[in-house]
mmCIF file of C-alpha atoms in Angstrom:
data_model
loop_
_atom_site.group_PDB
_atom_site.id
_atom_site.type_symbol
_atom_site.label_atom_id
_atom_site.label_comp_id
_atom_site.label_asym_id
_atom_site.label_seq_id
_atom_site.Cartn_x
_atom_site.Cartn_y
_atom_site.Cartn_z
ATOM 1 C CA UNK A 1254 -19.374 22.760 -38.496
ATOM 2 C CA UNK A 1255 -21.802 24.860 -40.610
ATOM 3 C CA UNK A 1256 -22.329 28.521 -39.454
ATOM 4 C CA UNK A 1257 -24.167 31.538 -40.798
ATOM 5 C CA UNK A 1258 -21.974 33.872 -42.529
ATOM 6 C CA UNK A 1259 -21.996 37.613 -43.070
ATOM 7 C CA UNK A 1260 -20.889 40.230 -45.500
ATOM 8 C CA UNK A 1261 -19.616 42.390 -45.412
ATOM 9 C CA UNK A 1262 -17.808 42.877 -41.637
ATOM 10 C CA UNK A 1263 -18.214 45.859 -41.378
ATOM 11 C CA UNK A 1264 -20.159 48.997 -43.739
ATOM 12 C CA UNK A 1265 -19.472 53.051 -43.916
ATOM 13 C CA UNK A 1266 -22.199 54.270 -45.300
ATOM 14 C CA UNK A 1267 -23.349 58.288 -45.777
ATOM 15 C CA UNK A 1268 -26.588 58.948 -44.218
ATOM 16 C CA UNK A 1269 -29.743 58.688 -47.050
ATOM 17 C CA UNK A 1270 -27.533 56.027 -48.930
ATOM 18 C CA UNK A 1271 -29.196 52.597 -49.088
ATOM 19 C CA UNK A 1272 -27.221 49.807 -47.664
ATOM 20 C CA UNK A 1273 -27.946 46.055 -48.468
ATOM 21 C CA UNK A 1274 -26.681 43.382 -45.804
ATOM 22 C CA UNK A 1275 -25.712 39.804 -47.229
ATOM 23 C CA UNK A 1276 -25.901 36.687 -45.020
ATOM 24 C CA UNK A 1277 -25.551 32.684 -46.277
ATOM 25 C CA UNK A 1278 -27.955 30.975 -43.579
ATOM 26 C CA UNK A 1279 -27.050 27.354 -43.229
ATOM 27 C CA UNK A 1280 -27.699 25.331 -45.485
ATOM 28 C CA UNK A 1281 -30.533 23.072 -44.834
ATOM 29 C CA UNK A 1282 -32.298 25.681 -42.688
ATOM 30 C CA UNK A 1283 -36.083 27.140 -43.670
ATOM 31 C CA UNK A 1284 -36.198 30.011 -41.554
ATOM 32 C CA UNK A 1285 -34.019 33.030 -41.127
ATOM 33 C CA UNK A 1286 -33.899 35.954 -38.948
ATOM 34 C CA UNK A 1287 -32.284 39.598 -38.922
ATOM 35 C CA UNK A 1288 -31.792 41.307 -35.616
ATOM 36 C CA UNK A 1289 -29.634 44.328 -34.900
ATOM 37 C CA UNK A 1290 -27.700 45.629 -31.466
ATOM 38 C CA UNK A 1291 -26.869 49.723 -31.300
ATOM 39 C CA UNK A 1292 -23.305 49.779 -29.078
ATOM 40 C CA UNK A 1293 -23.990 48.703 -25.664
ATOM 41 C CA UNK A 1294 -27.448 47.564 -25.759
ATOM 42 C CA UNK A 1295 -29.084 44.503 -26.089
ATOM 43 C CA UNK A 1296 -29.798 42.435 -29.055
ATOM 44 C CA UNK A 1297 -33.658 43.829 -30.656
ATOM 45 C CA UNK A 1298 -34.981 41.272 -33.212
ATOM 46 C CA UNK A 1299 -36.089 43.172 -36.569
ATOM 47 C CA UNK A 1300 -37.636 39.844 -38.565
ATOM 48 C CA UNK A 1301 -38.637 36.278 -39.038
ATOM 49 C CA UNK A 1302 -38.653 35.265 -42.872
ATOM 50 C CA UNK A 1303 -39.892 31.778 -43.960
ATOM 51 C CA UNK A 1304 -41.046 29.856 -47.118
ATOM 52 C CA UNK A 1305 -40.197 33.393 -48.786
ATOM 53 C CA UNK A 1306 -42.120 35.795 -46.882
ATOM 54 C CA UNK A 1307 -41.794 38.041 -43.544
ATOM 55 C CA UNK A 1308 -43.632 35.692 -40.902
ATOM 56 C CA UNK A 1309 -43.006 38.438 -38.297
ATOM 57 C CA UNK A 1310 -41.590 42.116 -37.555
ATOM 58 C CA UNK A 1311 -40.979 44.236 -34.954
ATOM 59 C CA UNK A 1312 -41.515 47.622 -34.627
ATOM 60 C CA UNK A 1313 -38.173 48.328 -35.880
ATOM 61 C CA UNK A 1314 -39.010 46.930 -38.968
ATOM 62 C CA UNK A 1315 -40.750 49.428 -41.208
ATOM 63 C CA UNK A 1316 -41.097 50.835 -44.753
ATOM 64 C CA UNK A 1317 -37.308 51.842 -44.222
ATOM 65 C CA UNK A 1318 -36.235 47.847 -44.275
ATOM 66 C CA UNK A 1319 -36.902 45.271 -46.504
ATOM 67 C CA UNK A 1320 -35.600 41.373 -46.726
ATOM 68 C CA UNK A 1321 -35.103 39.352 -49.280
ATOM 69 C CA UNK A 1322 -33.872 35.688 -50.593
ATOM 70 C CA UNK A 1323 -32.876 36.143 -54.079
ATOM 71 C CA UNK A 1324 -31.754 32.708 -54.632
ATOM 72 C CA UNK A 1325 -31.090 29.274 -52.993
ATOM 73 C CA UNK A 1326 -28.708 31.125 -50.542
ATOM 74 C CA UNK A 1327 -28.527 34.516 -49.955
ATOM 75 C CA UNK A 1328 -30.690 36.459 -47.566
ATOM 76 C CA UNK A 1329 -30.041 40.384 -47.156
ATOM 77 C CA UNK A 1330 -31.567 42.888 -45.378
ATOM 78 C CA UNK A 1331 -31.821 46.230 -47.432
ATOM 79 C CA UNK A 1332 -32.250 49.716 -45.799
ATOM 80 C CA UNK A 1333 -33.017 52.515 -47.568
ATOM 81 C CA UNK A 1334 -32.202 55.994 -47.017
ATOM 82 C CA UNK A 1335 -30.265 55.178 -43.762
ATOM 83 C CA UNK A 1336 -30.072 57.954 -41.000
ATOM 84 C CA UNK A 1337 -27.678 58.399 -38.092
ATOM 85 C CA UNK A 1338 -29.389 55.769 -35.884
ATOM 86 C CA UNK A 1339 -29.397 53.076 -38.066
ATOM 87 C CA UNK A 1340 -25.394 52.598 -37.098
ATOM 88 C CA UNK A 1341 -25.230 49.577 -34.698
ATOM 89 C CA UNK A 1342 -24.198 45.903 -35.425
ATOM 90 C CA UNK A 1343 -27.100 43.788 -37.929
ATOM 91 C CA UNK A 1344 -27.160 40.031 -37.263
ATOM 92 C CA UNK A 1345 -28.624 37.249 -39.506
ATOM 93 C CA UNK A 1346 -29.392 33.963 -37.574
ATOM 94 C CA UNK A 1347 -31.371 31.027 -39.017
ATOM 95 C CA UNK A 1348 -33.039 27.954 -37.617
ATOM 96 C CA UNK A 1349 -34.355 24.483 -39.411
ATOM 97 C CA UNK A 1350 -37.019 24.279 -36.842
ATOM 98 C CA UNK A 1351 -39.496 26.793 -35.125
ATOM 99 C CA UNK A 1352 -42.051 26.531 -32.160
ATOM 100 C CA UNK A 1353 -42.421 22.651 -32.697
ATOM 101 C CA UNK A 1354 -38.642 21.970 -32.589
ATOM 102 C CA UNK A 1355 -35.734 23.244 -30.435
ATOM 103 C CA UNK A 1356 -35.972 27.244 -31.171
ATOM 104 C CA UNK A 1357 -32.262 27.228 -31.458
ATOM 105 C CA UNK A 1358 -31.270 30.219 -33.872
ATOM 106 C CA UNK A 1359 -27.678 30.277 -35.313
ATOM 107 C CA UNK A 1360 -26.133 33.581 -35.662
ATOM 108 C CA UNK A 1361 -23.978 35.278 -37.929
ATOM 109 C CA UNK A 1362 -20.543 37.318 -36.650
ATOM 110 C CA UNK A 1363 -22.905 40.313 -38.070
ATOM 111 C CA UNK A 1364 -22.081 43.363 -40.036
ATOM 112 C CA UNK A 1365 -21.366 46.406 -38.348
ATOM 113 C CA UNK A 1366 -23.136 49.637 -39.991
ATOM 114 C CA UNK A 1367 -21.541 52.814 -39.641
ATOM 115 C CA UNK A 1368 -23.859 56.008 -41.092
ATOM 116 C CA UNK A 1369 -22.223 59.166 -41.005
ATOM 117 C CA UNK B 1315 -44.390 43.432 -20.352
ATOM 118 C CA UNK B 1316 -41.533 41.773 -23.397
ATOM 119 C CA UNK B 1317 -38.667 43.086 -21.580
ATOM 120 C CA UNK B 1318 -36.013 40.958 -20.229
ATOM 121 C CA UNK B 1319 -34.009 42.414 -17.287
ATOM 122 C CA UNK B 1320 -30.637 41.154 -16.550
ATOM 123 C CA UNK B 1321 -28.048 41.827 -14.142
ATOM 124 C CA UNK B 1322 -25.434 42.584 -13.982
ATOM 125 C CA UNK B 1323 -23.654 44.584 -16.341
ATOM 126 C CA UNK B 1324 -20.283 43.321 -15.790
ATOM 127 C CA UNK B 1325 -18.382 40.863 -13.559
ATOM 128 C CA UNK B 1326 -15.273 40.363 -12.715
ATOM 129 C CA UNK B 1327 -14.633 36.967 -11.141
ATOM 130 C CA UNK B 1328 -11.116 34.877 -10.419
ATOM 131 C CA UNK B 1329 -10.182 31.430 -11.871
ATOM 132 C CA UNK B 1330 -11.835 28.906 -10.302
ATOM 133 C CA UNK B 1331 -14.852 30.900 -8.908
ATOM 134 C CA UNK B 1332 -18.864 30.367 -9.684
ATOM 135 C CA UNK B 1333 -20.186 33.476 -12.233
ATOM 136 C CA UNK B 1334 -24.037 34.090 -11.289
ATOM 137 C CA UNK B 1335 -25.640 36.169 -14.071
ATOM 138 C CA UNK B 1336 -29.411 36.621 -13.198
ATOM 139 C CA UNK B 1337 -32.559 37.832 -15.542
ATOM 140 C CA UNK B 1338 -36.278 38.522 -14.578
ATOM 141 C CA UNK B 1339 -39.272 38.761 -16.602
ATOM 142 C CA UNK B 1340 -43.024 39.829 -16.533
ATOM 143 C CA UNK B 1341 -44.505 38.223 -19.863
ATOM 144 C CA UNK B 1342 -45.837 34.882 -18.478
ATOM 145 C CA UNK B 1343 -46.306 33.245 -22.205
ATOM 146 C CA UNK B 1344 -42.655 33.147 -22.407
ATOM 147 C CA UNK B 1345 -41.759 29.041 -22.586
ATOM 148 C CA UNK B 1346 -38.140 28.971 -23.591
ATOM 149 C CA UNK B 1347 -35.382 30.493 -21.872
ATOM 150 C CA UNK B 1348 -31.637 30.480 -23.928
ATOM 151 C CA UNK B 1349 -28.798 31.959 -22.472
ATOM 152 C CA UNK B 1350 -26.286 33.149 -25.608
ATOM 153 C CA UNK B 1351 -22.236 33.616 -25.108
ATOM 154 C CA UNK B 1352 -21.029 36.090 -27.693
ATOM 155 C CA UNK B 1353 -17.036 36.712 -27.645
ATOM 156 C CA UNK B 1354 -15.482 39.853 -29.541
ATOM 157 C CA UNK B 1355 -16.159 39.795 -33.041
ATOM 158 C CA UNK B 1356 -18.764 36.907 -33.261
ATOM 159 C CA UNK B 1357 -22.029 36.585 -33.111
ATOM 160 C CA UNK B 1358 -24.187 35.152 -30.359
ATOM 161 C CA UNK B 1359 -24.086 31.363 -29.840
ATOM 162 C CA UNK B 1360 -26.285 29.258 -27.758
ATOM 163 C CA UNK B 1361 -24.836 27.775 -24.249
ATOM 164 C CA UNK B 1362 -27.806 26.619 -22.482
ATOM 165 C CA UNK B 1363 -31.692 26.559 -22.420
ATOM 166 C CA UNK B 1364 -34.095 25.768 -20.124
ATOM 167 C CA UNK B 1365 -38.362 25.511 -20.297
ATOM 168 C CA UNK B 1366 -40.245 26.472 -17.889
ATOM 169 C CA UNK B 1367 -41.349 22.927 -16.853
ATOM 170 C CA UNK B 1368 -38.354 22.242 -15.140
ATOM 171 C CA UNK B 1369 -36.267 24.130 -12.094
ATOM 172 C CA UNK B 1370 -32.742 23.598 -13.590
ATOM 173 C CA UNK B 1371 -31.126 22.305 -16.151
ATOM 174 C CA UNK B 1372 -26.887 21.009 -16.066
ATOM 175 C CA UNK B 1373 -24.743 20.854 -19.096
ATOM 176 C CA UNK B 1374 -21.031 20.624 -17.777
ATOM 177 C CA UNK B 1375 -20.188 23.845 -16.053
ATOM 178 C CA UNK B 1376 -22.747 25.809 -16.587
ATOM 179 C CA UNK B 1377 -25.971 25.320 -15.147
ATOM 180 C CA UNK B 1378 -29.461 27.632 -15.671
ATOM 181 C CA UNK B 1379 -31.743 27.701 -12.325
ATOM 182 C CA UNK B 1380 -35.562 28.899 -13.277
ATOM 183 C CA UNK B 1381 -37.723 30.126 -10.240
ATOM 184 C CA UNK B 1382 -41.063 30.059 -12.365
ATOM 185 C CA UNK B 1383 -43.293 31.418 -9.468
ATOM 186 C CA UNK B 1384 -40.747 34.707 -9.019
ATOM 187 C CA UNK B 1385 -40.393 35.286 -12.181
ATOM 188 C CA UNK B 1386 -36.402 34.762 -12.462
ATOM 189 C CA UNK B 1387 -33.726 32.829 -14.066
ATOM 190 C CA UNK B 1388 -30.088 32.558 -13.432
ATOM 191 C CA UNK B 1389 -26.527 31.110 -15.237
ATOM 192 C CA UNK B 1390 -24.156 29.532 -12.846
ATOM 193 C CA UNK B 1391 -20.950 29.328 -14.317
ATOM 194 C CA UNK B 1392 -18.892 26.593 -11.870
ATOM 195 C CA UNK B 1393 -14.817 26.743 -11.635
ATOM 196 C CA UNK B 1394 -14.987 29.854 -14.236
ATOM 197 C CA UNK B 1395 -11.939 29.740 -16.067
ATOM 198 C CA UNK B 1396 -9.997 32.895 -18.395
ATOM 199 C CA UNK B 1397 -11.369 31.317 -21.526
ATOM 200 C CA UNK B 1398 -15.546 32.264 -20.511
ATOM 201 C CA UNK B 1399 -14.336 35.585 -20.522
ATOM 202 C CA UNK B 1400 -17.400 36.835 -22.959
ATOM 203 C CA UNK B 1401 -20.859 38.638 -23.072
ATOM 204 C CA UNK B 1402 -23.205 36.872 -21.986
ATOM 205 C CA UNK B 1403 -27.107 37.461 -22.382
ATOM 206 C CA UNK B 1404 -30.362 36.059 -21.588
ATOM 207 C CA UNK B 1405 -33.303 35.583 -23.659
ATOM 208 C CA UNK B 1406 -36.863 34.546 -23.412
ATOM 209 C CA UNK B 1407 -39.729 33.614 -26.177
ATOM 210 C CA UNK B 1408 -43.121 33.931 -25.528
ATOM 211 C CA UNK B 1409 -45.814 30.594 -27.062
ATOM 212 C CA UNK B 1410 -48.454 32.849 -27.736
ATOM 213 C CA UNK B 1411 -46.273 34.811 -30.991
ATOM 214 C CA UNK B 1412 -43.636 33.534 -33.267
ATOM 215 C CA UNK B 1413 -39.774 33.295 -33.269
ATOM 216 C CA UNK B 1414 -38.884 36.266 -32.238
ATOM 217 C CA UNK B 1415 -36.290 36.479 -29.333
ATOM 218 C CA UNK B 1416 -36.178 38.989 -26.267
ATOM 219 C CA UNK B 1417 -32.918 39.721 -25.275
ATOM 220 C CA UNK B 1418 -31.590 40.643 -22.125
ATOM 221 C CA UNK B 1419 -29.232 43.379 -22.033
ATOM 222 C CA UNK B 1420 -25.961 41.447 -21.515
ATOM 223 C CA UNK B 1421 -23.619 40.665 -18.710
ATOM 224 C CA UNK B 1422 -19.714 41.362 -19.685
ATOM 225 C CA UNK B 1423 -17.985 38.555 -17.741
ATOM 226 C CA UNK B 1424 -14.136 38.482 -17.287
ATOM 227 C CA UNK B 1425 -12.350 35.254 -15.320
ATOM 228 C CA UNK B 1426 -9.405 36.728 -14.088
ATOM 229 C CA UNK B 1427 -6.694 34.069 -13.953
#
């Protein structure tokens, strides 16, 4: 069965370092997500990216983060100068359809980011 | 108004019982309701989902109840057994923006045998 995939597991990184999260979508899938969970809280999505460009961000998401596909199957998340409170766990998901299909998003095991 | 509550935070249920995880809303765009099971070490997968045009959906032993007018959704896990022992969460996306999933904050669920 396909499935997203994630590396690396898991990422120590010293605070103001910049950190670059890999994920392999599926295959045939157009549009990919990143979303992130601190320890015990819920899931927050960070952003949409389709047909090579950010289709939608949340709050989360600013000048600190940026995503990118740099070929036919990578998509990373990169943040720079990280702080303290960027440690929690980053998922990629993707999805071959979007509000005229099934909304189903397939997620990676995710990469957990430790800043110290 | 985005926010998805859930409740509750953990449950502890025996082998053959029904788990009843509930989650409320306020955004009325939200159309599509997903409930996600994520066990230790993975990431979220997708058990059941429900739109709001219908009161309950069935798939096996789990089954989502929507009460559109209150505002409230619900998993019913029937004859829980050890191995649905996982986190489980809601979620909830509104028509009116893109893809972008609300989460509910999780419900640890252990089926004690």
């Amino acid at each position: 069965e396909p499935e997203v995939t994630q590396t690396p597991s898991h990422q120590v990184t010293q605070m103001g370092q910049e950190v670059i999260l890999r994920c392999v979508p599926i295959s045939n899938h157009l549009y990919f997500y990143w979303y992130r969970q601190i320890l015990g809280q819920k899931v927050e999505f960070l952003v949409s990216f389709y047909n090579n460009e950010i289709s939608e961000k949340s709050e989360i998401f600013d000048d600190q983060f940026s995503v990118e596909r740099p070929d036919g199957s990578n998509f990373t998340l990169k943040i720079r100068s990280t702080k303290l409170e960027d440690s929690a766990m980053y998922f990629c998901a993707s999805s071959d359809t979007t509000r005229a299909g099934s909304y189903e998003q397939y997620f990676g095991p995710g990469t957990r980011l430790t800043v110290t | 108004q985005q926010q998805v509550k859930q409740s509750p935070q953990s449950l502890i249920v025996q082998k053959g019982g029904i788990s009843i995880i509930n989650c409320a809303y306020e955004n009325t765009a939200f159309d599509y309701f997903p409930w996600y099971q994520q066990f230790p070490g993975k990431g979220p997968a997708l058990l059941i989902a429900i739109r709001p045009d219908v009161s309950e959906k069935k798939e096996g032993r789990f089954t989502i109840s929507f009460n559109k007018s209150a505002k409230q959704f619900s998993l019913h896990i029937m004859d829980s057994q050890p191995g649905d022992s996982a986190t489980y969460f809601c979620a909830a996306i509104p028509s009116n923006t893109g893809n972008q999933f609300y989460f509910g904050t999780g419900t640890s669920l252990t089926v004690i045998p």
